[in-house]
Amino acid sequence: KVFNKEDIIKIGKLAKKYNLFIISDEIYSELVFEKKHHSFITPEQENFDNTFVINGFSKSYSMTGYRIGFISSPNTYALQIMSELDDQIYGGIPNFIQKGAITALKEPQYSSLIKQTYLQRRNQLYQGIKKIKNVDCILPEAAFYAFVNIKKTGLTSEEFVYKLMEEKQIAVVPGINYGEAGEGFIRISYVTTEEKINYLLESLNDFI
């Protein structure tokens, strides 16, 4: 799900009213499909100092494991404290990782290519899921996961995952891992090949 601009402004005003912090993980900001990404740091909220946006390179540029990112905030006091503590939290980022990040920023077409690839795979998975009885999902608006409703199967999310693994050797994630509201769902990642997505769909249909 992708928040629209109005939602973000309302959340910002609510947080300001009650003196709350907003920590917004926007790691998938470059992987939004039909809609537009709106950051929690916007001109409309320039007076709201307790907003912190976290972002990085692992998702949009396929730099998983390189562990390079940043925090942005209008709260200069908090950022100063963080800078004083940073050597206690992490060490220097290796030179080759910094160079990789610089190259990624200079070549935005690479991120666009990744996004287009994920969009095609999302559509492939989504259309396939819609053809399988007793499962359903909403169209993912960003990132590279589908949250699939399996409630009609009568299995819990963990039962479904373990049985699917045992019978078809396919690994998905139980929705209960993401909180009680996730029960009755499984999460499927489409960061894989089109062939493997087809194999997943065929196996899932046979399993159900």
mmCIF file of N, CA, C and O in Angstrom, residues 7-22 45 48:
data_model
loop_
_atom_site.group_PDB
_atom_site.id
_atom_site.type_symbol
_atom_site.label_atom_id
_atom_site.label_comp_id
_atom_site.label_asym_id
_atom_site.label_seq_id
_atom_site.Cartn_x
_atom_site.Cartn_y
_atom_site.Cartn_z
ATOM 1 N N ASP A 7 -2.857 11.747 2.934
ATOM 2 C CA ASP A 7 -2.677 10.876 4.102
ATOM 3 C C ASP A 7 -1.451 11.297 4.905
ATOM 4 O O ASP A 7 -1.477 11.369 6.135
ATOM 5 N N ILE A 8 -0.368 11.554 4.192
ATOM 6 C CA ILE A 8 0.893 11.891 4.846
ATOM 7 C C ILE A 8 0.787 13.224 5.590
ATOM 8 O O ILE A 8 1.266 13.369 6.719
ATOM 9 N N ILE A 9 0.124 14.198 4.983
ATOM 10 C CA ILE A 9 -0.058 15.490 5.638
ATOM 11 C C ILE A 9 -0.901 15.343 6.906
ATOM 12 O O ILE A 9 -0.587 15.919 7.952
ATOM 13 N N LYS A 10 -1.960 14.520 6.830
ATOM 14 C CA LYS A 10 -2.810 14.293 8.003
ATOM 15 C C LYS A 10 -2.026 13.630 9.133
ATOM 16 O O LYS A 10 -2.153 13.998 10.303
ATOM 17 N N ILE A 11 -1.210 12.627 8.791
ATOM 18 C CA ILE A 11 -0.401 11.945 9.808
ATOM 19 C C ILE A 11 0.589 12.921 10.429
ATOM 20 O O ILE A 11 0.802 12.935 11.647
ATOM 21 N N GLY A 12 1.194 13.759 9.591
ATOM 22 C CA GLY A 12 2.136 14.752 10.086
ATOM 23 C C GLY A 12 1.491 15.726 11.066
ATOM 24 O O GLY A 12 2.050 16.047 12.116
ATOM 25 N N LYS A 13 0.303 16.195 10.731
ATOM 26 C CA LYS A 13 -0.406 17.129 11.607
ATOM 27 C C LYS A 13 -0.800 16.457 12.920
ATOM 28 O O LYS A 13 -0.737 17.070 13.989
ATOM 29 N N LEU A 14 -1.213 15.188 12.832
ATOM 30 C CA LEU A 14 -1.592 14.446 14.037
ATOM 31 C C LEU A 14 -0.389 14.260 14.955
ATOM 32 O O LEU A 14 -0.480 14.445 16.177
ATOM 33 N N ALA A 15 0.750 13.918 14.368
ATOM 34 C CA ALA A 15 1.963 13.734 15.156
ATOM 35 C C ALA A 15 2.407 15.049 15.796
ATOM 36 O O ALA A 15 2.860 15.080 16.948
ATOM 37 N N LYS A 16 2.269 16.131 15.059
ATOM 38 C CA LYS A 16 2.654 17.439 15.600
ATOM 39 C C LYS A 16 1.743 17.839 16.754
ATOM 40 O O LYS A 16 2.199 18.358 17.782
ATOM 41 N N LYS A 17 0.444 17.570 16.603
ATOM 42 C CA LYS A 17 -0.524 17.916 17.638
ATOM 43 C C LYS A 17 -0.206 17.224 18.951
ATOM 44 O O LYS A 17 -0.313 17.815 20.031
ATOM 45 N N TYR A 18 0.196 15.955 18.880
ATOM 46 C CA TYR A 18 0.455 15.163 20.090
ATOM 47 C C TYR A 18 1.944 15.031 20.398
ATOM 48 O O TYR A 18 2.333 14.204 21.223
ATOM 49 N N ASN A 19 2.761 15.815 19.702
ATOM 50 C CA ASN A 19 4.207 15.835 19.949
ATOM 51 C C ASN A 19 4.819 14.447 19.814
ATOM 52 O O ASN A 19 5.552 13.967 20.690
ATOM 53 N N LEU A 20 4.520 13.789 18.693
ATOM 54 C CA LEU A 20 5.027 12.443 18.419
ATOM 55 C C LEU A 20 6.164 12.503 17.411
ATOM 56 O O LEU A 20 6.288 13.458 16.643
ATOM 57 N N PHE A 21 6.981 11.478 17.406
ATOM 58 C CA PHE A 21 8.011 11.327 16.396
ATOM 59 C C PHE A 21 7.471 10.492 15.227
ATOM 60 O O PHE A 21 6.691 9.564 15.433
ATOM 61 N N ILE A 22 7.900 10.819 14.035
ATOM 62 C CA ILE A 22 7.641 9.977 12.863
ATOM 63 C C ILE A 22 8.976 9.453 12.362
ATOM 64 O O ILE A 22 9.879 10.234 12.042
ATOM 65 N N GLN A 45 5.174 20.035 5.455
ATOM 66 C CA GLN A 45 5.476 19.714 6.846
ATOM 67 C C GLN A 45 6.832 20.275 7.264
ATOM 68 O O GLN A 45 7.481 19.740 8.147
ATOM 69 N N PHE A 48 7.494 20.773 10.915
ATOM 70 C CA PHE A 48 7.405 19.620 11.810
ATOM 71 C C PHE A 48 8.782 18.999 11.955
ATOM 72 O O PHE A 48 9.255 18.296 11.071
#
